[in-house]
Amino acid sequence: MAYATHTSNTQSAFAARVGDALDTIRTRFERRRVYKRTLTELQSLSTRELEDLGLNRSSLNRIAYQAAYEV
C-alpha cells in the first residue's frame, strides 16, 4: 500500500502571493494618498504661514514625501 508523505498545496501558496501583492498595492496607494493630501495642505498655506513654521515652498515636496514614506 502506498502512502503520501508529502503533499503541496499550490493553490493556497498562490492565494498567499496574490494576497501579498494586493497588500503591497494597497499600501502604495495609501502612501500616495497621504503624500498628495499633505502636499495639497502645505501648498494651501500662505508664505507667511510657511515662514512661521520655518518652511519655504521649495521644500514642500520633500516634507510631504517624508510624511508619507517615513524617510
Tab-separated table of N, CA and C in Angstrom:
chain	number	residue	atom	x	y	z
A	1	MET	N	0.837	-1.154	0.000
A	1	MET	CA	0.000	0.000	0.000
A	1	MET	C	0.902	1.244	0.000
A	2	ALA	N	0.502	2.273	-0.725
A	2	ALA	CA	1.295	3.498	-0.828
A	2	ALA	C	0.662	4.597	0.021
A	3	TYR	N	1.540	5.369	0.650
A	3	TYR	CA	1.083	6.485	1.454
A	3	TYR	C	1.724	7.762	0.934
A	4	ALA	N	0.964	8.826	0.927
A	4	ALA	CA	1.508	10.133	0.546
A	4	ALA	C	2.091	10.765	1.799
A	5	THR	N	3.382	10.976	1.786
A	5	THR	CA	4.026	11.570	2.948
A	5	THR	C	4.244	13.063	2.781
A	6	HIS	N	4.179	13.540	1.556
A	6	HIS	CA	4.383	14.965	1.316
A	6	HIS	C	3.367	15.443	0.286
A	7	THR	N	2.615	16.394	0.670
A	7	THR	CA	1.669	16.996	-0.274
A	7	THR	C	1.906	18.489	-0.287
A	8	SER	N	1.717	19.073	-1.425
A	8	SER	CA	1.857	20.525	-1.506
A	8	SER	C	0.530	21.126	-1.909
A	9	ASN	N	0.269	22.248	-1.346
A	9	ASN	CA	-0.977	22.936	-1.627
A	9	ASN	C	-0.637	24.196	-2.413
A	10	THR	N	-0.508	24.055	-3.709
A	10	THR	CA	-0.083	25.186	-4.539
A	10	THR	C	-1.157	26.249	-4.620
A	11	GLN	N	-2.399	25.854	-4.468
A	11	GLN	CA	-3.460	26.851	-4.561
A	11	GLN	C	-3.379	27.828	-3.387
A	12	SER	N	-3.124	27.349	-2.190
A	12	SER	CA	-3.030	28.267	-1.060
A	12	SER	C	-1.766	29.114	-1.142
A	13	ALA	N	-0.688	28.572	-1.690
A	13	ALA	CA	0.525	29.359	-1.870
A	13	ALA	C	0.273	30.472	-2.890
A	14	PHE	N	-0.442	30.149	-3.949
A	14	PHE	CA	-0.783	31.156	-4.949
A	14	PHE	C	-1.673	32.235	-4.345
A	15	ALA	N	-2.648	31.825	-3.566
A	15	ALA	CA	-3.545	32.781	-2.924
A	15	ALA	C	-2.773	33.697	-1.973
A	16	ALA	N	-1.795	33.150	-1.280
A	16	ALA	CA	-0.972	33.957	-0.380
A	16	ALA	C	-0.172	34.992	-1.161
A	17	ARG	N	0.377	34.581	-2.308
A	17	ARG	CA	1.146	35.533	-3.127
A	17	ARG	C	0.249	36.630	-3.675
A	18	VAL	N	-0.946	36.262	-4.101
A	18	VAL	CA	-1.895	37.266	-4.597
A	18	VAL	C	-2.284	38.216	-3.468
A	19	GLY	N	-2.529	37.662	-2.300
A	19	GLY	CA	-2.862	38.494	-1.142
A	19	GLY	C	-1.744	39.450	-0.786
A	20	ASP	N	-0.506	38.968	-0.825
A	20	ASP	CA	0.644	39.832	-0.552
A	20	ASP	C	0.753	40.939	-1.589
A	21	ALA	N	0.523	40.611	-2.851
A	21	ALA	CA	0.589	41.612	-3.912
A	21	ALA	C	-0.493	42.673	-3.713
A	22	LEU	N	-1.685	42.245	-3.339
A	22	LEU	CA	-2.766	43.204	-3.099
A	22	LEU	C	-2.460	44.097	-1.898
A	23	ASP	N	-1.860	43.536	-0.860
A	23	ASP	CA	-1.462	44.336	0.295
A	23	ASP	C	-0.420	45.377	-0.101
A	24	THR	N	0.530	44.991	-0.936
A	24	THR	CA	1.549	45.921	-1.404
A	24	THR	C	0.928	47.058	-2.200
A	25	ILE	N	0.014	46.722	-3.089
A	25	ILE	CA	-0.659	47.740	-3.904
A	25	ILE	C	-1.466	48.675	-3.013
A	26	ARG	N	-2.188	48.112	-2.055
A	26	ARG	CA	-2.992	48.914	-1.134
A	26	ARG	C	-2.103	49.870	-0.334
A	27	THR	N	-0.973	49.380	0.135
A	27	THR	CA	-0.047	50.215	0.899
A	27	THR	C	0.494	51.349	0.045
A	28	ARG	N	0.849	51.054	-1.191
A	28	ARG	CA	1.376	52.096	-2.077
A	28	ARG	C	0.330	53.162	-2.375
A	29	PHE	N	-0.918	52.748	-2.618
A	29	PHE	CA	-1.981	53.720	-2.860
A	29	PHE	C	-2.211	54.595	-1.637
A	30	GLU	N	-2.202	53.979	-0.464
A	30	GLU	CA	-2.408	54.738	0.768
A	30	GLU	C	-1.288	55.755	0.974
A	31	ARG	N	-0.059	55.342	0.769
A	31	ARG	CA	1.063	56.271	0.930
A	31	ARG	C	0.996	57.409	-0.079
A	32	ARG	N	0.624	57.085	-1.304
A	32	ARG	CA	0.492	58.122	-2.334
A	32	ARG	C	-0.610	59.107	-1.959
A	33	ARG	N	-1.700	58.585	-1.396
A	33	ARG	CA	-2.799	59.450	-0.966
A	33	ARG	C	-2.356	60.379	0.157
A	34	VAL	N	-1.585	59.866	1.107
A	34	VAL	CA	-1.065	60.699	2.194
A	34	VAL	C	-0.134	61.772	1.634
A	35	TYR	N	0.724	61.382	0.686
A	35	TYR	CA	1.644	62.340	0.070
A	35	TYR	C	0.866	63.477	-0.597
A	36	LYS	N	-0.116	63.124	-1.418
A	36	LYS	CA	-0.873	64.142	-2.141
A	36	LYS	C	-1.658	65.052	-1.191
A	37	ARG	N	-2.274	64.460	-0.172
A	37	ARG	CA	-3.049	65.249	0.786
A	37	ARG	C	-2.139	66.203	1.552
A	38	THR	N	-0.992	65.711	2.004
A	38	THR	CA	-0.053	66.554	2.744
A	38	THR	C	0.448	67.688	1.873
A	39	LEU	N	0.821	67.371	0.646
A	39	LEU	CA	1.325	68.393	-0.266
A	39	LEU	C	0.254	69.451	-0.542
A	40	THR	N	-0.964	69.030	-0.757
A	40	THR	CA	-2.056	69.970	-1.015
A	40	THR	C	-2.279	70.893	0.179
A	41	GLU	N	-2.246	70.323	1.375
A	41	GLU	CA	-2.439	71.138	2.575
A	41	GLU	C	-1.293	72.127	2.763
A	42	LEU	N	-0.078	71.688	2.540
A	42	LEU	CA	1.065	72.595	2.678
A	42	LEU	C	1.035	73.696	1.625
A	43	GLN	N	0.658	73.343	0.407
A	43	GLN	CA	0.608	74.337	-0.662
A	43	GLN	C	-0.496	75.363	-0.434
A	44	SER	N	-1.509	75.014	0.345
A	44	SER	CA	-2.601	75.951	0.604
A	44	SER	C	-2.215	77.011	1.636
A	45	LEU	N	-1.113	76.800	2.348
A	45	LEU	CA	-0.674	77.783	3.340
A	45	LEU	C	-0.078	78.998	2.646
A	46	SER	N	-0.236	80.133	3.285
A	46	SER	CA	0.366	81.350	2.740
A	46	SER	C	1.868	81.338	3.003
A	47	THR	N	2.564	82.218	2.315
A	47	THR	CA	4.015	82.327	2.507
A	47	THR	C	4.320	82.704	3.949
A	48	ARG	N	3.512	83.557	4.517
A	48	ARG	CA	3.697	83.973	5.914
A	48	ARG	C	3.541	82.779	6.864
A	49	GLU	N	2.515	81.960	6.638
A	49	GLU	CA	2.291	80.793	7.495
A	49	GLU	C	3.440	79.795	7.367
A	50	LEU	N	3.941	79.631	6.142
A	50	LEU	CA	5.088	78.736	5.951
A	50	LEU	C	6.318	79.271	6.676
A	51	GLU	N	6.534	80.594	6.602
A	51	GLU	CA	7.669	81.193	7.312
A	51	GLU	C	7.547	80.999	8.814
A	52	ASP	N	6.326	81.086	9.336
A	52	ASP	CA	6.109	80.860	10.772
A	52	ASP	C	6.484	79.437	11.177
A	53	LEU	N	6.312	78.506	10.241
A	53	LEU	CA	6.669	77.107	10.503
A	53	LEU	C	8.139	76.822	10.202
A	54	GLY	N	8.838	77.811	9.655
A	54	GLY	CA	10.240	77.628	9.303
A	54	GLY	C	10.412	76.876	7.996
A	55	LEU	N	9.432	76.984	7.098
A	55	LEU	CA	9.466	76.271	5.825
A	55	LEU	C	9.474	77.251	4.668
A	56	ASN	N	9.897	76.764	3.515
A	56	ASN	CA	9.753	77.537	2.290
A	56	ASN	C	9.136	76.635	1.231
A	57	ARG	N	8.615	77.238	0.198
A	57	ARG	CA	7.872	76.483	-0.816
A	57	ARG	C	8.719	75.437	-1.531
A	58	SER	N	9.998	75.665	-1.634
A	58	SER	CA	10.848	74.705	-2.354
A	58	SER	C	11.025	73.390	-1.594
A	59	SER	N	10.705	73.370	-0.321
A	59	SER	CA	10.886	72.146	0.471
A	59	SER	C	9.592	71.366	0.680
A	60	LEU	N	8.488	71.826	0.124
A	60	LEU	CA	7.198	71.186	0.394
A	60	LEU	C	7.125	69.760	-0.143
A	61	ASN	N	7.660	69.525	-1.331
A	61	ASN	CA	7.640	68.158	-1.882
A	61	ASN	C	8.401	67.187	-0.987
A	62	ARG	N	9.545	67.608	-0.516
A	62	ARG	CA	10.362	66.753	0.348
A	62	ARG	C	9.654	66.457	1.666
A	63	ILE	N	9.033	67.466	2.236
A	63	ILE	CA	8.335	67.287	3.510
A	63	ILE	C	7.145	66.345	3.353
A	64	ALA	N	6.389	66.512	2.277
A	64	ALA	CA	5.247	65.625	2.023
A	64	ALA	C	5.717	64.195	1.789
A	65	TYR	N	6.833	64.040	1.069
A	65	TYR	CA	7.387	62.699	0.823
A	65	TYR	C	7.798	62.040	2.132
A	66	GLN	N	8.458	62.814	2.989
A	66	GLN	CA	8.881	62.267	4.281
A	66	GLN	C	7.679	61.873	5.132
A	67	ALA	N	6.621	62.664	5.059
A	67	ALA	CA	5.418	62.347	5.841
A	67	ALA	C	4.768	61.056	5.374
A	68	ALA	N	4.786	60.827	4.064
A	68	ALA	CA	4.104	59.659	3.520
A	68	ALA	C	4.954	58.394	3.591
A	69	TYR	N	6.219	58.537	3.352
A	69	TYR	CA	7.079	57.349	3.234
A	69	TYR	C	8.024	57.173	4.422
A	70	GLU	N	7.914	58.055	5.409
A	70	GLU	CA	8.688	57.939	6.660
A	70	GLU	C	10.175	57.759	6.417
A	71	VAL	N	10.702	58.592	5.554
A	71	VAL	CA	12.135	58.520	5.228
A	71	VAL	C	12.916	59.358	6.203
